[in-house]
CSV table of C-alpha atoms in Angstrom, one decimal:
chain,number,residue,atom,x,y,z
Z,1,MET,CA,-25.7,-2.1,-0.6
Z,2,GLN,CA,-26.5,-5.3,-2.4
Z,3,PHE,CA,-27.0,-6.5,-6.0
Z,4,VAL,CA,-30.4,-8.0,-6.8
Z,5,GLU,CA,-31.1,-9.8,-10.1
Z,6,SER,CA,-34.1,-8.6,-12.0
Z,7,LYS,CA,-36.0,-11.8,-11.3
Z,8,ASP,CA,-35.7,-11.2,-7.6
Z,9,LEU,CA,-36.8,-7.6,-7.4
Z,10,LYS,CA,-39.7,-6.7,-5.1
Z,11,PRO,CA,-41.8,-3.6,-4.7
Z,12,GLY,CA,-40.5,-1.3,-2.0
Z,13,MET,CA,-36.8,-1.9,-2.6
Z,14,ARG,CA,-34.7,1.3,-2.7
Z,15,LEU,CA,-32.6,2.1,-5.7
Z,16,ALA,CA,-28.9,2.7,-5.0
Z,17,LYS,CA,-28.2,4.0,-8.5
Z,18,PRO,CA,-30.2,6.1,-10.9
Z,19,ILE,CA,-31.8,4.5,-14.0
Z,20,TYR,CA,-31.8,6.4,-17.3
Z,21,ASN,CA,-33.3,5.7,-20.7
Z,22,LYS,CA,-31.3,5.6,-23.9
Z,23,MET,CA,-31.7,9.4,-24.3
Z,24,GLY,CA,-30.3,10.0,-20.9
Z,25,VAL,CA,-33.6,11.0,-19.4
Z,26,LEU,CA,-33.8,10.1,-15.7
Z,27,LEU,CA,-36.5,7.5,-15.2
Z,28,TYR,CA,-35.9,6.4,-11.6
Z,29,ASP,CA,-33.8,8.4,-9.2
Z,30,ARG,CA,-31.6,7.1,-6.4
Z,31,ASN,CA,-33.4,6.3,-3.2
Z,32,SER,CA,-36.7,5.7,-5.2
Z,33,LEU,CA,-38.9,2.9,-4.0
Z,34,LEU,CA,-39.5,0.2,-6.6
Z,35,THR,CA,-43.0,-0.3,-7.8
Z,36,ILE,CA,-44.5,-3.1,-9.9
Z,37,SER,CA,-44.4,-0.9,-13.0
Z,38,ALA,CA,-40.8,0.1,-12.3
Z,39,ILE,CA,-39.8,-3.6,-12.0
Z,40,LYS,CA,-41.5,-4.3,-15.4
Z,41,SER,CA,-39.6,-1.4,-16.9
Z,42,ILE,CA,-36.3,-2.7,-15.6
Z,43,GLU,CA,-37.0,-6.1,-17.1
Z,44,ASN,CA,-38.0,-4.5,-20.4
Z,45,PHE,CA,-34.7,-2.5,-20.5
Z,46,GLY,CA,-32.9,-5.8,-20.4
Z,47,LEU,CA,-31.1,-5.0,-17.1
Z,48,ILE,CA,-29.7,-8.2,-15.4
Z,49,GLY,CA,-30.2,-6.5,-12.1
Z,50,ILE,CA,-29.7,-3.4,-10.0
Z,51,PHE,CA,-28.1,-2.2,-6.8
Z,52,THR,CA,-30.4,-1.7,-3.9
Z,53,LEU,CA,-30.1,-0.2,-0.4
Z,54,GLU,CA,-31.1,-1.7,2.8
Z,55,PRO,CA,-34.1,0.0,4.5
Z,56,ALA,CA,-32.0,2.0,6.9
Z,57,GLU,CA,-28.9,2.4,4.8
Z,58,PRO,CA,-27.9,6.0,4.0
Z,59,LEU,CA,-27.7,7.1,0.4
Z,60,PRO,CA,-24.1,6.9,-0.8
Z,61,PRO,CA,-22.7,10.3,-1.7
Z,62,LEU,CA,-22.3,11.1,-5.4
Z,63,SER,CA,-21.0,14.3,-7.0
Z,64,GLN,CA,-22.6,16.0,-10.0
Z,65,GLU,CA,-19.7,14.7,-12.1
Z,66,ASP,CA,-20.3,11.2,-10.9
Z,67,LEU,CA,-24.0,11.4,-11.7
Z,68,GLN,CA,-23.3,12.8,-15.2
Z,69,PHE,CA,-20.8,10.0,-15.8
Z,70,GLU,CA,-23.5,7.4,-15.0
Z,71,GLN,CA,-25.9,9.2,-17.3
Z,72,LEU,CA,-23.4,9.4,-20.2
Z,73,GLN,CA,-22.4,5.8,-19.8
Z,74,THR,CA,-26.0,4.8,-20.5
Z,75,VAL,CA,-26.4,7.2,-23.5
Z,76,TYR,CA,-23.1,6.2,-25.0
Z,77,MET,CA,-23.9,2.5,-24.6
Z,78,PHE,CA,-27.1,2.7,-26.7
Z,79,ARG,CA,-25.3,4.8,-29.3
Z,80,ILE,CA,-22.4,2.4,-29.8
Z,81,LYS,CA,-24.9,-0.4,-30.0
Z,82,GLU,CA,-26.7,1.3,-32.9
Z,83,ILE,CA,-23.3,2.0,-34.6
Z,84,MET,CA,-22.2,-1.7,-34.2
Z,85,ASP,CA,-25.6,-2.9,-35.5
Z,86,CYS,CA,-25.1,-0.7,-38.6
Z,87,LEU,CA,-21.7,-2.2,-39.3
Z,88,HIS,CA,-23.0,-5.7,-38.6
Z,89,ASN,CA,-25.7,-5.1,-41.2
Z,90,ASP,CA,-23.4,-3.5,-43.8
Z,91,LYS,CA,-24.6,0.0,-43.2
Z,92,GLU,CA,-22.6,3.1,-42.7
Z,93,PRO,CA,-22.2,4.2,-39.1
Z,94,GLU,CA,-23.3,7.8,-39.6
Z,95,THR,CA,-23.2,8.7,-35.9
Z,96,LEU,CA,-19.7,7.3,-35.2
Z,97,SER,CA,-17.8,10.6,-35.5
Z,98,ASP,CA,-20.4,12.4,-33.3
Z,99,LEU,CA,-20.0,9.8,-30.6
Z,100,ALA,CA,-16.2,10.1,-30.7
Z,101,GLU,CA,-16.5,13.9,-30.5
Z,102,ASP,CA,-18.9,13.8,-27.6
Z,103,ILE,CA,-16.5,11.6,-25.6
Z,104,LEU,CA,-13.6,13.9,-26.4
Z,105,TYR,CA,-15.7,16.9,-25.3
Z,106,HIS,CA,-16.5,15.4,-21.9
Z,107,TYR,CA,-13.3,13.5,-21.2
Z,108,GLY,CA,-10.6,14.4,-23.6
Z,109,SER,CA,-9.5,17.7,-21.9
Z,110,LEU,CA,-10.1,17.2,-18.2
Z,111,ASP,CA,-7.9,19.3,-15.9
Z,112,HIS,CA,-8.5,17.1,-12.9
Z,113,LYS,CA,-8.7,13.5,-11.8
Z,114,MET,CA,-12.2,11.9,-11.9
Z,115,ASN,CA,-13.8,8.9,-10.3
Z,116,PHE,CA,-14.0,6.1,-12.9
Z,117,THR,CA,-16.9,4.0,-11.8
Z,118,GLN,CA,-17.9,0.8,-13.6
Z,119,ASN,CA,-21.3,-0.4,-14.5
Z,120,LEU,CA,-22.6,-4.0,-14.2
Z,121,ARG,CA,-22.2,-6.1,-17.4
Z,122,SER,CA,-23.7,-9.2,-18.8
Z,123,SER,CA,-22.4,-11.3,-21.7
Z,124,VAL,CA,-25.2,-9.7,-23.8
Z,125,ASP,CA,-24.1,-6.1,-23.4
Z,126,PHE,CA,-20.4,-6.6,-22.6
Z,127,VAL,CA,-19.0,-5.5,-25.9
Z,128,TYR,CA,-20.9,-2.2,-25.8
Z,129,LYS,CA,-20.1,-1.2,-22.3
Z,130,HIS,CA,-16.5,-2.4,-22.7
Z,131,SER,CA,-16.0,-0.3,-25.8
Z,132,ILE,CA,-17.4,2.8,-24.2
Z,133,SER,CA,-15.4,2.5,-21.0
Z,134,THR,CA,-12.2,1.8,-23.0
Z,135,ALA,CA,-12.8,4.8,-25.2
Z,136,ILE,CA,-13.3,7.1,-22.2
Z,137,LEU,CA,-10.1,5.8,-20.6
Z,138,ALA,CA,-8.2,6.3,-23.8
Z,139,ALA,CA,-9.4,9.9,-24.2
Z,140,MET,CA,-8.3,10.7,-20.7
Z,141,ILE,CA,-4.9,9.0,-21.1
Z,142,ALA,CA,-4.3,10.8,-24.4
Z,143,ASN,CA,-5.0,14.1,-22.7
Z,144,VAL,CA,-2.4,13.5,-20.0
Z,145,LEU,CA,0.1,12.5,-22.8
Z,146,ASN,CA,-0.7,15.8,-24.6
Z,147,TYR,CA,-2.1,14.3,-27.8
Z,148,ASN,CA,-3.2,16.7,-30.5
Z,149,ILE,CA,-6.9,16.7,-31.4
Z,150,ALA,CA,-6.5,14.6,-34.5
Z,151,ASP,CA,-4.6,11.9,-32.7
Z,152,LYS,CA,-7.1,12.0,-29.8
Z,153,ARG,CA,-9.9,11.5,-32.3
Z,154,ASN,CA,-8.3,8.6,-34.1
Z,155,LEU,CA,-7.5,6.9,-30.7
Z,156,VAL,CA,-11.0,7.3,-29.4
Z,157,THR,CA,-12.6,6.1,-32.7
Z,158,ALA,CA,-10.3,3.0,-32.7
Z,159,ALA,CA,-11.3,2.3,-29.0
Z,160,LEU,CA,-14.9,2.3,-30.0
Z,161,LEU,CA,-14.4,-0.2,-32.8
Z,162,TYR,CA,-11.4,-2.4,-32.0
Z,163,ASP,CA,-13.5,-5.0,-30.2
Z,164,LEU,CA,-16.3,-5.1,-32.6
Z,165,GLY,CA,-15.5,-8.7,-33.1
Z,166,TYR,CA,-16.8,-9.6,-29.7
Z,167,LEU,CA,-20.3,-9.5,-31.3
Z,168,TYR,CA,-19.3,-12.9,-32.7
Z,169,VAL,CA,-17.8,-14.5,-29.5
Z,170,PRO,CA,-20.1,-17.3,-28.3
Z,171,LEU,CA,-22.0,-16.5,-25.0
Z,172,ARG,CA,-20.7,-19.7,-23.5
Z,173,ILE,CA,-17.2,-18.2,-23.6
Z,174,LEU,CA,-18.3,-14.8,-22.4
Z,175,ASP,CA,-20.0,-16.4,-19.5
Z,176,LYS,CA,-16.9,-18.3,-18.3
Z,177,LYS,CA,-15.2,-17.4,-15.1
Z,178,GLU,CA,-11.8,-18.4,-16.5
Z,179,LEU,CA,-10.9,-18.7,-20.1
Z,180,GLU,CA,-9.0,-21.7,-21.6
Z,181,PRO,CA,-6.3,-21.3,-24.3
Z,182,GLU,CA,-8.7,-22.4,-27.1
Z,183,ASP,CA,-11.1,-19.7,-25.9
Z,184,TYR,CA,-8.5,-17.0,-26.5
Z,185,HIS,CA,-8.0,-18.4,-30.0
Z,186,VAL,CA,-11.7,-18.1,-30.7
Z,187,ILE,CA,-11.8,-14.5,-29.4
Z,188,GLN,CA,-8.8,-13.6,-31.6
Z,189,GLU,CA,-10.5,-15.1,-34.7
Z,190,CYS,CA,-13.7,-13.1,-33.8
Z,191,ARG,CA,-11.6,-9.9,-33.5
Z,192,LYS,CA,-10.3,-10.5,-37.1
Z,193,ARG,CA,-13.9,-11.1,-38.3
Z,194,GLY,CA,-15.0,-7.8,-36.7
Z,195,TYR,CA,-12.0,-6.0,-38.3
Z,196,GLN,CA,-13.2,-7.2,-41.7
Z,197,LEU,CA,-16.5,-5.4,-41.1
Z,198,LEU,CA,-14.5,-2.1,-41.3
Z,199,TYR,CA,-13.5,-3.0,-44.9
Z,200,PRO,CA,-9.8,-2.2,-44.4
Z,201,GLU,CA,-9.0,-3.0,-48.1
Z,202,THR,CA,-11.5,-0.5,-49.6
Z,203,ASN,CA,-12.1,1.7,-46.5
Z,204,LYS,CA,-15.7,1.7,-47.5
Z,205,TYR,CA,-16.8,3.8,-44.5
Z,206,LEU,CA,-14.0,6.4,-45.0
Z,207,LEU,CA,-12.4,5.6,-41.7
Z,208,ASP,CA,-9.0,7.3,-41.2
Z,209,ALA,CA,-6.1,5.0,-42.1
Z,210,GLY,CA,-4.7,5.9,-38.7
Z,211,VAL,CA,-7.7,4.4,-37.0
Z,212,LEU,CA,-7.4,1.2,-38.9
Z,213,ASN,CA,-3.7,1.0,-38.1
Z,214,ILE,CA,-4.3,1.5,-34.3
Z,215,ILE,CA,-6.9,-1.3,-34.4
Z,216,GLN,CA,-4.6,-3.6,-36.3
Z,217,GLN,CA,-1.7,-3.0,-34.0
Z,218,THR,CA,-3.8,-3.4,-30.9
Z,219,HIS,CA,-5.0,-6.8,-32.1
Z,220,ALA,CA,-1.4,-7.8,-32.8
Z,221,ILE,CA,-0.4,-6.9,-29.2
Z,222,LEU,CA,-3.4,-8.6,-27.6
Z,223,SER,CA,-2.8,-11.8,-29.6
Z,224,GLU,CA,0.9,-12.1,-28.6
Z,225,THR,CA,1.5,-14.5,-25.7
Z,226,ASP,CA,5.2,-13.6,-25.3
Z,227,PRO,CA,5.7,-10.0,-24.0
Z,228,LYS,CA,9.4,-10.3,-25.0
Z,229,ALA,CA,8.4,-10.7,-28.6
Z,230,LEU,CA,6.6,-7.3,-28.4
Z,231,GLN,CA,9.6,-5.4,-27.4
Z,232,VAL,CA,11.4,-5.9,-30.7
Z,233,ARG,CA,8.5,-4.6,-32.7
Z,234,ASN,CA,7.5,-0.9,-33.3
Z,235,PHE,CA,4.0,-0.2,-32.2
Z,236,SER,CA,2.4,3.2,-32.2
Z,237,GLN,CA,1.9,5.0,-28.9
Z,238,SER,CA,-1.9,4.9,-29.5
Z,239,ALA,CA,-1.9,1.1,-29.8
Z,240,LEU,CA,0.0,0.9,-26.5
Z,241,VAL,CA,-2.5,3.2,-24.8
Z,242,LEU,CA,-5.4,1.3,-26.1
Z,243,THR,CA,-3.9,-2.0,-24.8
Z,244,VAL,CA,-3.6,-0.4,-21.3
Z,245,ALA,CA,-7.1,1.0,-21.4
Z,246,ASP,CA,-8.5,-2.4,-22.6
Z,247,LYS,CA,-6.8,-4.4,-19.8
Z,248,PHE,CA,-7.6,-1.9,-17.0
Z,249,ASP,CA,-11.3,-1.9,-18.0
Z,250,GLN,CA,-11.5,-5.7,-18.1
Z,251,LEU,CA,-9.8,-6.0,-14.7
Z,252,THR,CA,-12.1,-3.5,-12.9
Z,253,ALA,CA,-15.4,-4.3,-14.7
Z,254,MET,CA,-18.2,-5.9,-12.8
Z,255,ASN,CA,-20.2,-8.9,-14.0
Z,256,LEU,CA,-22.1,-11.8,-12.5
Z,257,ASN,CA,-19.3,-14.3,-12.9
Z,258,HIS,CA,-16.4,-12.7,-11.0
Z,259,ALA,CA,-15.8,-9.8,-8.6
Z,260,PRO,CA,-13.9,-6.8,-10.1
Z,261,GLU,CA,-10.3,-6.0,-9.0
Z,262,SER,CA,-9.8,-2.7,-7.3
Z,263,GLU,CA,-8.0,0.1,-9.2
Z,264,VAL,CA,-5.0,-0.5,-6.9
Z,265,CYS,CA,-4.7,-4.1,-7.9
Z,266,ALA,CA,-5.3,-3.4,-11.5
Z,267,ILE,CA,-2.5,-0.8,-11.7
Z,268,ARG,CA,-0.2,-3.2,-9.9
Z,269,GLU,CA,-1.0,-5.9,-12.4
Z,270,LEU,CA,-0.3,-3.6,-15.4
Z,271,ARG,CA,3.0,-2.6,-13.9
Z,272,LYS,CA,4.1,-6.2,-13.5
Z,273,SER,CA,4.3,-6.5,-17.3
Z,274,PRO,CA,6.0,-3.4,-18.7
Z,275,GLY,CA,6.8,-5.3,-21.9
Z,276,LEU,CA,3.1,-5.7,-22.6
Z,277,TYR,CA,1.6,-2.6,-20.9
Z,278,HIS,CA,3.7,0.5,-21.6
Z,279,PRO,CA,4.8,2.2,-18.4
Z,280,GLN,CA,4.2,5.7,-19.7
Z,281,ALA,CA,0.6,4.8,-20.6
Z,282,VAL,CA,0.0,3.2,-17.2
Z,283,SER,CA,1.4,6.2,-15.4
Z,284,ALA,CA,-0.8,8.5,-17.5
Z,285,LEU,CA,-3.8,6.3,-16.5
Z,286,ALA,CA,-2.9,6.6,-12.8
Z,287,ASN,CA,-2.7,10.4,-13.3
Z,288,CYS,CA,-6.2,10.9,-14.7
Z,289,ILE,CA,-8.4,8.8,-12.4
Z,290,HIS,CA,-8.6,8.6,-8.6
Z,291,ILE,CA,-6.9,5.5,-7.4
Z,292,LEU,CA,-6.6,6.3,-3.6
Z,293,PRO,CA,-8.5,9.6,-3.2
Z,294,THR,CA,-9.0,11.5,0.0
Z,295,GLY,CA,-11.6,9.7,2.1
Z,296,CYS,CA,-11.2,6.2,0.9
Z,297,SER,CA,-10.8,3.3,3.3
Z,298,ILE,CA,-7.8,1.0,2.9
Z,299,ASP,CA,-6.4,-2.2,4.2
Z,300,LEU,CA,-2.7,-2.1,5.3
Z,301,THR,CA,-0.1,-4.8,5.1
Z,302,ASN,CA,0.1,-5.0,8.9
Z,303,GLY,CA,-3.6,-6.0,9.1
Z,304,ASP,CA,-4.8,-2.6,10.2
Z,305,LYS,CA,-7.4,-0.5,8.4
Z,306,ALA,CA,-7.0,3.2,7.7
Z,307,ILE,CA,-8.5,6.2,5.9
Z,308,VAL,CA,-6.7,8.3,3.3
Z,309,LEU,CA,-6.5,11.9,4.7
Z,310,VAL,CA,-4.6,13.5,1.8
Z,311,GLU,CA,-4.0,12.1,-1.6
Z,312,ASN,CA,-0.4,12.1,-2.8
Z,313,PRO,CA,-0.2,13.6,-6.3
Z,314,ASN,CA,3.3,12.2,-6.9
Z,315,ASN,CA,2.7,8.6,-5.8
Z,316,PHE,CA,-0.9,7.4,-5.1
Z,317,MET,CA,0.5,4.5,-3.0
Z,318,ALA,CA,2.1,7.0,-0.5
Z,319,PRO,CA,-0.6,9.2,0.9
Z,320,LEU,CA,-1.1,10.6,4.4
Z,321,ILE,CA,-3.3,8.1,6.2
Z,322,LEU,CA,-5.1,7.8,9.5
Z,323,ASN,CA,-4.8,4.4,11.2
Z,324,ILE,CA,-8.2,3.5,12.7
Z,325,ARG,CA,-6.7,1.2,15.3
Z,326,ASP,CA,-4.5,3.8,17.1
Z,327,ASN,CA,-6.0,7.0,15.6
Z,328,LYS,CA,-2.5,8.1,14.5
Z,329,THR,CA,-1.5,9.6,11.2
Z,330,TYR,CA,1.2,8.0,9.0
Z,331,ASP,CA,3.0,9.6,6.1
Z,332,LEU,CA,3.6,6.7,3.7
Z,333,SER,CA,5.9,8.9,1.6
Z,334,ASP,CA,8.3,8.7,4.5
Z,335,PRO,CA,10.7,5.8,3.7
Z,336,VAL,CA,11.1,5.0,7.4
Z,337,VAL,CA,7.3,4.6,7.8
Z,338,ALA,CA,7.0,2.8,4.5
Z,339,ARG,CA,9.4,0.1,5.6
Z,340,ASP,CA,6.8,-1.1,8.1
Z,341,ILE,CA,3.5,-0.1,6.6
Z,342,GLN,CA,2.2,-0.2,3.0
Z,343,ILE,CA,-1.2,-0.2,1.4
Z,344,SER,CA,-2.5,-3.7,0.7
Z,345,ASP,CA,-5.7,-2.8,-1.1
Z,346,ILE,CA,-8.7,-0.4,-1.1
Z,347,MET,CA,-12.0,-1.2,0.6
Z,348,LYS,CA,-14.9,-0.8,-1.7
Z,349,THR,CA,-18.6,-1.3,-1.7
Z,350,MET,CA,-20.3,-3.8,-3.9
Z,351,ASP,CA,-20.6,-1.4,-6.9
Z,352,ASN,CA,-16.8,-0.6,-6.6
Z,353,ARG,CA,-17.3,2.8,-4.9
Z,354,ILE,CA,-15.4,4.4,-2.1
Z,355,VAL,CA,-16.8,3.7,1.3
Z,356,VAL,CA,-16.1,6.9,3.3
Z,357,ASP,CA,-17.5,10.2,2.2
Z,358,GLU,CA,-16.2,13.7,3.0
Z,359,ASP,CA,-18.7,14.4,5.8
Z,360,THR,CA,-17.5,11.2,7.6
Z,361,LEU,CA,-13.9,12.2,7.0
Z,362,LYS,CA,-14.4,15.5,8.8
Z,363,GLN,CA,-15.1,13.5,12.0
Z,364,PHE,CA,-11.5,12.2,11.8
Z,365,SER,CA,-9.8,15.6,11.1
Z,366,ALA,CA,-11.4,18.0,13.6
Z,367,ASP,CA,-8.7,18.3,16.3
Z,368,SER,CA,-6.0,20.9,16.0
Z,369,ARG,CA,-3.1,18.4,16.1
Z,370,LEU,CA,-4.4,16.5,13.1
Z,371,GLN,CA,-5.3,19.7,11.3
Z,372,SER,CA,-1.7,20.9,11.7
Z,373,THR,CA,-0.3,17.6,10.4
Z,374,LEU,CA,-2.6,17.8,7.3
Z,375,LYS,CA,-1.4,21.4,6.7
Z,376,ARG,CA,2.3,20.5,6.8
Z,377,TYR,CA,1.7,17.4,4.5
Z,378,LYS,CA,-0.2,19.5,1.9
Z,379,GLN,CA,2.6,22.2,2.0
Z,380,ARG,CA,5.3,19.5,1.4
Z,381,MET,CA,3.4,18.0,-1.5
Z,382,ALA,CA,2.8,21.4,-3.0
Z,383,GLN,CA,6.5,22.2,-2.8
Z,384,LYS,CA,7.4,18.9,-4.5
Z,385,LEU,CA,5.0,19.6,-7.3
Z,386,ALA,CA,6.4,23.2,-7.7
Z,387,LYS,CA,9.9,21.8,-8.1
Z,388,LYS,CA,8.6,19.6,-11.0
């Protein structure tokens, strides 16, 4: 799989990901061959590029939930753009509550972990895609933390609007690989300008006071350079959740200027600063998305590569793995094993997806000895969960 900028697209290239219009209608399915008219459509959509497959490369596996997620990301992105355009032009965002409710319907009450895949961003559409991804993450975290529906609604609405000010951030800053101190100051001033569009003094658009409070507190957290100073202040749990969702999305998002961090590295970074990123919110995040799911390929600290055979629901960094070098299983939840072997990072494809699919995984788990090991591990994990 490779990323090709729109200007370099050629007829006959194979699509690795589907393309939808703003209504969510499928225009070009995966594995479709690009035509001249399709290339013109892609350029008209304003896409900076697409992921393509090599001629003999197999189509990456995607579940129905994964495909729906891609579709909804596109639909939501166009809807939040319309909402932000209304606010920017001093018009009431009539569809804001509908968008928040739709996100909550799909992602605010999940009873399982999901694959949170990122879409490619440019400086032009960054704010829209960032807001949508953050709102979806916030909805899932709130569900794990057992928020009531009113608090979920306020949090998701705040997530959709808190970075409205990015509309004013100069493209020269958004295009930078590394920001300088003065750039952060500009961004903070733009955030304040965006907040003023919400008319906090008169509440012109009848936004819930709780929404405005979450946004204001989140801005205060994001503007603080000293995490120790945050510990002596009382912030709402929703503001802390939004801060975690914001940072995780920024770390794992893809753009042309820098490669995204893996979910493993992103969670590690969040956990390094418990004063800034609330541990409870970070743990909730790790419990609602797949970090190291069954079938993913990983790098180990001893230089070997392995495949996750069974995900550990108690600690995603301690699954049952199969070492490719010696074809042996290792239980990383065993302290004796963990002394010598830990997970360094996950191996991903260019669009941040997991490399190994379930069909490939079956090739590594066919013999009776391995099947027996898998069964014992699953039973032990189930017993641990039952005790909780």
